[in-house]
Coordinates of C-alpha atoms in Angstrom, one line a residue:
X1 CA -11.2 15.4 -6.2
X2 CA -13.8 16.0 -8.9
X3 CA -17.1 14.2 -8.4
X4 CA -17.7 11.8 -11.2
X5 CA -20.7 11.8 -13.7
X6 CA -22.0 15.1 -11.8
X7 CA -24.2 16.4 -14.6
X8 CA -25.7 13.1 -15.3
X9 CA -26.4 13.0 -11.6
X10 CA -28.1 16.5 -11.5
X11 CA -30.0 15.7 -14.4
X12 CA -31.5 12.6 -13.0
X13 CA -31.9 14.3 -9.6
X14 CA -33.9 17.8 -10.5
X15 CA -33.0 19.9 -7.7
X16 CA -34.8 22.9 -9.2
X17 CA -37.3 21.3 -8.1
X18 CA -36.5 21.8 -4.5
X19 CA -36.8 18.7 -1.7
X20 CA -34.5 16.8 0.6
X21 CA -31.3 15.3 -1.0
X22 CA -29.3 12.7 1.0
X23 CA -25.7 12.2 -0.4
X24 CA -24.6 8.8 1.1
X25 CA -21.1 9.2 0.2
X26 CA -19.8 12.8 0.8
X27 CA -16.4 12.7 0.0
X28 CA -15.0 16.2 -0.9
X29 CA -18.4 17.6 -1.2
X30 CA -18.6 17.9 -5.2
X31 CA -22.2 16.7 -5.5
X32 CA -23.4 18.2 -2.2
X33 CA -22.1 21.8 -3.4
X34 CA -23.6 21.7 -6.4
X35 CA -27.2 20.6 -5.5
X36 CA -26.9 23.5 -2.8
X37 CA -26.8 25.8 -5.2
X38 CA -30.4 25.3 -6.2
X39 CA -32.5 27.4 -3.4
X40 CA -35.1 25.2 -2.7
X41 CA -33.2 22.2 -1.6
X42 CA -31.5 20.7 1.6
X43 CA -29.1 18.2 2.0
X44 CA -27.9 15.7 4.3
X45 CA -24.8 13.9 3.8
X46 CA -22.9 10.9 5.4
X47 CA -19.3 9.8 5.1
X48 CA -17.8 7.4 7.5
X49 CA -13.9 8.8 6.8
X50 CA -13.0 11.6 9.4
X51 CA -11.2 12.9 7.1
X52 CA -13.7 14.5 5.3
X53 CA -14.8 16.6 8.1
X54 CA -12.8 19.8 7.0
X55 CA -14.9 19.6 3.7
X56 CA -18.2 19.2 5.9
X57 CA -17.4 22.0 7.7
X58 CA -16.8 24.4 5.2
X59 CA -19.9 23.9 3.6
X60 CA -21.9 24.1 6.8
X61 CA -20.9 27.7 7.4
X62 CA -22.2 28.2 3.9
X63 CA -25.6 26.6 4.0
X64 CA -25.9 26.8 7.9
X65 CA -30.0 26.0 7.5
X66 CA -29.8 23.8 4.6
X67 CA -26.9 21.6 5.3
X68 CA -26.2 18.5 7.7
X69 CA -23.4 16.0 7.9
X70 CA -22.6 12.9 9.8
X71 CA -19.7 11.0 10.2
X72 CA -21.6 7.6 10.0
X73 CA -21.5 4.7 7.9
X74 CA -24.6 5.0 5.2
X75 CA -26.1 1.4 6.3
X76 CA -27.6 3.9 9.4
X77 CA -29.4 6.0 7.3
X78 CA -32.9 4.9 8.3
X79 CA -31.8 5.8 12.3
X80 CA -30.4 9.1 11.4
X81 CA -33.0 10.3 8.7
X82 CA -35.9 9.1 10.4
X83 CA -38.3 12.3 11.1
X84 CA -38.5 13.4 7.2
X85 CA -38.6 11.5 4.1
X86 CA -36.1 12.2 1.2
X87 CA -36.8 13.0 -2.5
X88 CA -33.6 11.8 -3.6
X89 CA -30.7 9.3 -2.2
X90 CA -27.5 9.5 -3.7
X91 CA -25.1 6.5 -3.5
X92 CA -21.5 7.2 -5.0
X93 CA -19.7 3.8 -4.8
X94 CA -16.1 3.2 -4.3
X95 CA -12.8 4.7 -3.3
X96 CA -12.3 8.3 -3.4
X97 CA -9.2 10.2 -5.1
X98 CA -8.7 11.8 -1.8
X99 CA -8.2 8.3 0.1
X100 CA -6.3 6.9 -3.0
X101 CA -4.0 9.8 -2.8
X102 CA -3.2 9.7 1.3
X103 CA -0.3 7.0 1.0
X104 CA -0.4 6.8 4.8
X105 CA -3.5 4.4 4.4
X106 CA -2.3 2.1 2.5
X107 CA -5.0 1.8 -0.2
X108 CA -2.2 2.3 -3.0
X109 CA 0.3 -0.4 -3.9
X110 CA 2.9 2.7 -4.3
X111 CA 2.5 3.6 -0.2
X112 CA 5.3 2.5 1.6
X113 CA 3.4 2.9 4.7
X114 CA 1.0 1.0 6.6
X115 CA -1.1 -1.7 4.9
X116 CA -4.4 -0.3 6.5
X117 CA -7.2 0.2 3.8
X118 CA -10.0 1.3 6.5
X119 CA -12.2 3.9 5.1
X120 CA -13.2 4.6 8.6
X121 CA -15.5 3.3 11.4
X122 CA -14.1 -0.5 11.1
X123 CA -12.3 -3.1 13.6
X124 CA -10.4 -4.6 10.6
X125 CA -7.1 -3.9 8.5
X126 CA -5.9 -5.1 5.8
X127 CA -2.8 -5.8 7.6
X128 CA -4.7 -8.0 10.1
X129 CA -6.2 -9.9 6.7
X130 CA -3.3 -10.9 5.2
X131 CA -1.5 -11.8 8.3
X132 CA -3.6 -13.5 10.0
X133 CA -6.1 -15.3 7.9
X134 CA -6.0 -18.7 6.3
X135 CA -5.0 -19.4 3.0
X136 CA -8.4 -21.0 2.3
X137 CA -10.0 -17.7 3.2
X138 CA -7.5 -15.1 1.5
X139 CA -7.9 -17.1 -1.7
X140 CA -11.8 -16.7 -1.6
X141 CA -11.5 -13.2 -0.7
X142 CA -8.9 -12.6 -3.5
X143 CA -11.2 -14.7 -6.1
X144 CA -14.4 -13.5 -5.0
X145 CA -14.4 -10.1 -4.3
X146 CA -11.4 -9.2 -6.4
X147 CA -12.3 -11.5 -9.2
X148 CA -8.7 -12.2 -9.2
X149 CA -7.8 -15.7 -11.4
X150 CA -4.4 -16.0 -9.9
X151 CA -6.1 -15.8 -6.4
X152 CA -4.8 -19.4 -5.4
X153 CA -0.9 -18.5 -5.9
X154 CA -1.3 -14.7 -4.5
X155 CA -3.0 -16.6 -1.2
X156 CA -0.2 -18.7 -1.0
X157 CA 2.8 -16.5 -1.7
X158 CA 1.3 -14.7 1.4
X159 CA 1.1 -17.4 3.3
X160 CA 4.9 -18.2 2.6
X161 CA 6.1 -14.6 2.9
X162 CA 4.5 -14.0 6.1
X163 CA 5.9 -16.9 8.2
X164 CA 9.5 -15.1 7.4
X165 CA 8.4 -11.6 7.8
X166 CA 5.3 -9.8 8.7
X167 CA 3.6 -8.1 5.9
X168 CA 3.4 -4.3 7.0
X169 CA 3.3 -2.1 4.2
X170 CA 1.1 -2.1 0.6
X171 CA 4.1 -2.0 -1.4
X172 CA 5.4 -5.2 0.4
X173 CA 2.3 -6.7 -0.3
X174 CA 2.0 -5.6 -4.2
X175 CA 5.5 -7.4 -4.4
X176 CA 4.6 -10.6 -3.3
X177 CA 1.5 -10.1 -5.8
X178 CA 3.7 -9.1 -8.8
X179 CA 5.8 -12.5 -7.9
X180 CA 2.5 -14.1 -8.0
X181 CA 1.6 -13.4 -11.5
X182 CA 2.7 -13.9 -14.8
X183 CA 4.2 -10.7 -16.7
X184 CA 1.5 -9.4 -19.0
X185 CA 2.9 -6.4 -21.2
X186 CA -0.5 -6.1 -23.0
X187 CA -2.2 -5.7 -19.4
X188 CA -2.6 -1.7 -18.5
X189 CA -3.8 -2.3 -14.9
X190 CA -1.2 -3.0 -12.0
X191 CA -1.3 -6.9 -11.3
X192 CA -2.1 -5.9 -7.8
X193 CA -5.4 -3.8 -8.4
X194 CA -7.7 -7.0 -8.1
X195 CA -6.2 -8.0 -4.8
X196 CA -6.1 -4.9 -3.6
X197 CA -9.4 -4.1 -4.3
X198 CA -10.7 -7.4 -2.5
X199 CA -9.2 -6.3 0.7
X200 CA -10.6 -2.8 0.5
X201 CA -13.8 -4.3 0.1
X202 CA -13.7 -7.1 2.5
X203 CA -12.1 -4.8 5.1
X204 CA -14.6 -2.2 4.9
X205 CA -17.5 -4.7 4.2
X206 CA -18.6 -2.6 1.2
X207 CA -21.1 -5.1 -0.1
X208 CA -23.2 -5.3 3.4
X209 CA -22.9 -1.6 3.2
X210 CA -24.5 -1.4 0.2
X211 CA -26.9 -4.1 0.6
X212 CA -28.1 -2.8 3.7
X213 CA -27.7 0.8 2.7
X214 CA -30.1 0.5 -0.1
X215 CA -32.2 -1.6 1.9
X216 CA -32.8 0.7 4.6
X217 CA -32.8 4.0 2.1
X218 CA -36.3 2.9 1.2
X219 CA -37.5 3.0 4.4
X220 CA -36.9 7.1 4.5
X221 CA -37.7 7.6 0.6
X222 CA -40.9 9.6 -0.3
X223 CA -43.1 7.8 -2.7
X224 CA -42.2 8.6 -5.9
X225 CA -38.8 9.3 -4.9
X226 CA -35.4 8.4 -6.5
X227 CA -32.5 6.2 -5.5
X228 CA -29.6 7.1 -7.8
X229 CA -26.5 4.4 -7.1
X230 CA -23.3 5.3 -9.4
X231 CA -20.8 2.7 -10.1
X232 CA -18.2 1.8 -12.4

């Protein structure tokens, strides 16, 4: 796992000046590691994914007094970082390669395993959504969160497929989506990409988390501090 736009974030954040940094999406820890190389920094990191804990433990051993980690959603930032003000708060949005490459979690349309898509600390899975939500709700999720123009046909075919057999695997859903879309040989992305994105965002309430995360980050930001958001 390689942190995206690492140099740009460092240039924006100025860790050489020291201060308190909040890494809201720890992932493989690349950003936190880089910031901690500057001796006057302190990093408070968050990640909702329990698979990240081993990466965080390794960094805690190396920097016991300057690094702390919380397995929590970043929307709770104000409740955890409530006794100090941060100089820089960083959000790196989306799915990490660590999550995508773990085929057991069902984020990838190549996965033959459970259709889960949970990033952690959720009560819902993609399997729950595709097997229990109405055609209208599925269409809205896929159309709005995935910007998928064939949302109506995909939702209709999900309903039709689940009537005969429960949809339990990621590649099973991908097959339904592929049959719902016209073949476009000039298209570079997989036909399932937008629908999988929509389900992932919905299952993990990513939009709500982001809005609440940024709003609550302002409560613990030092005057003149920075909030950096990476999205692509």
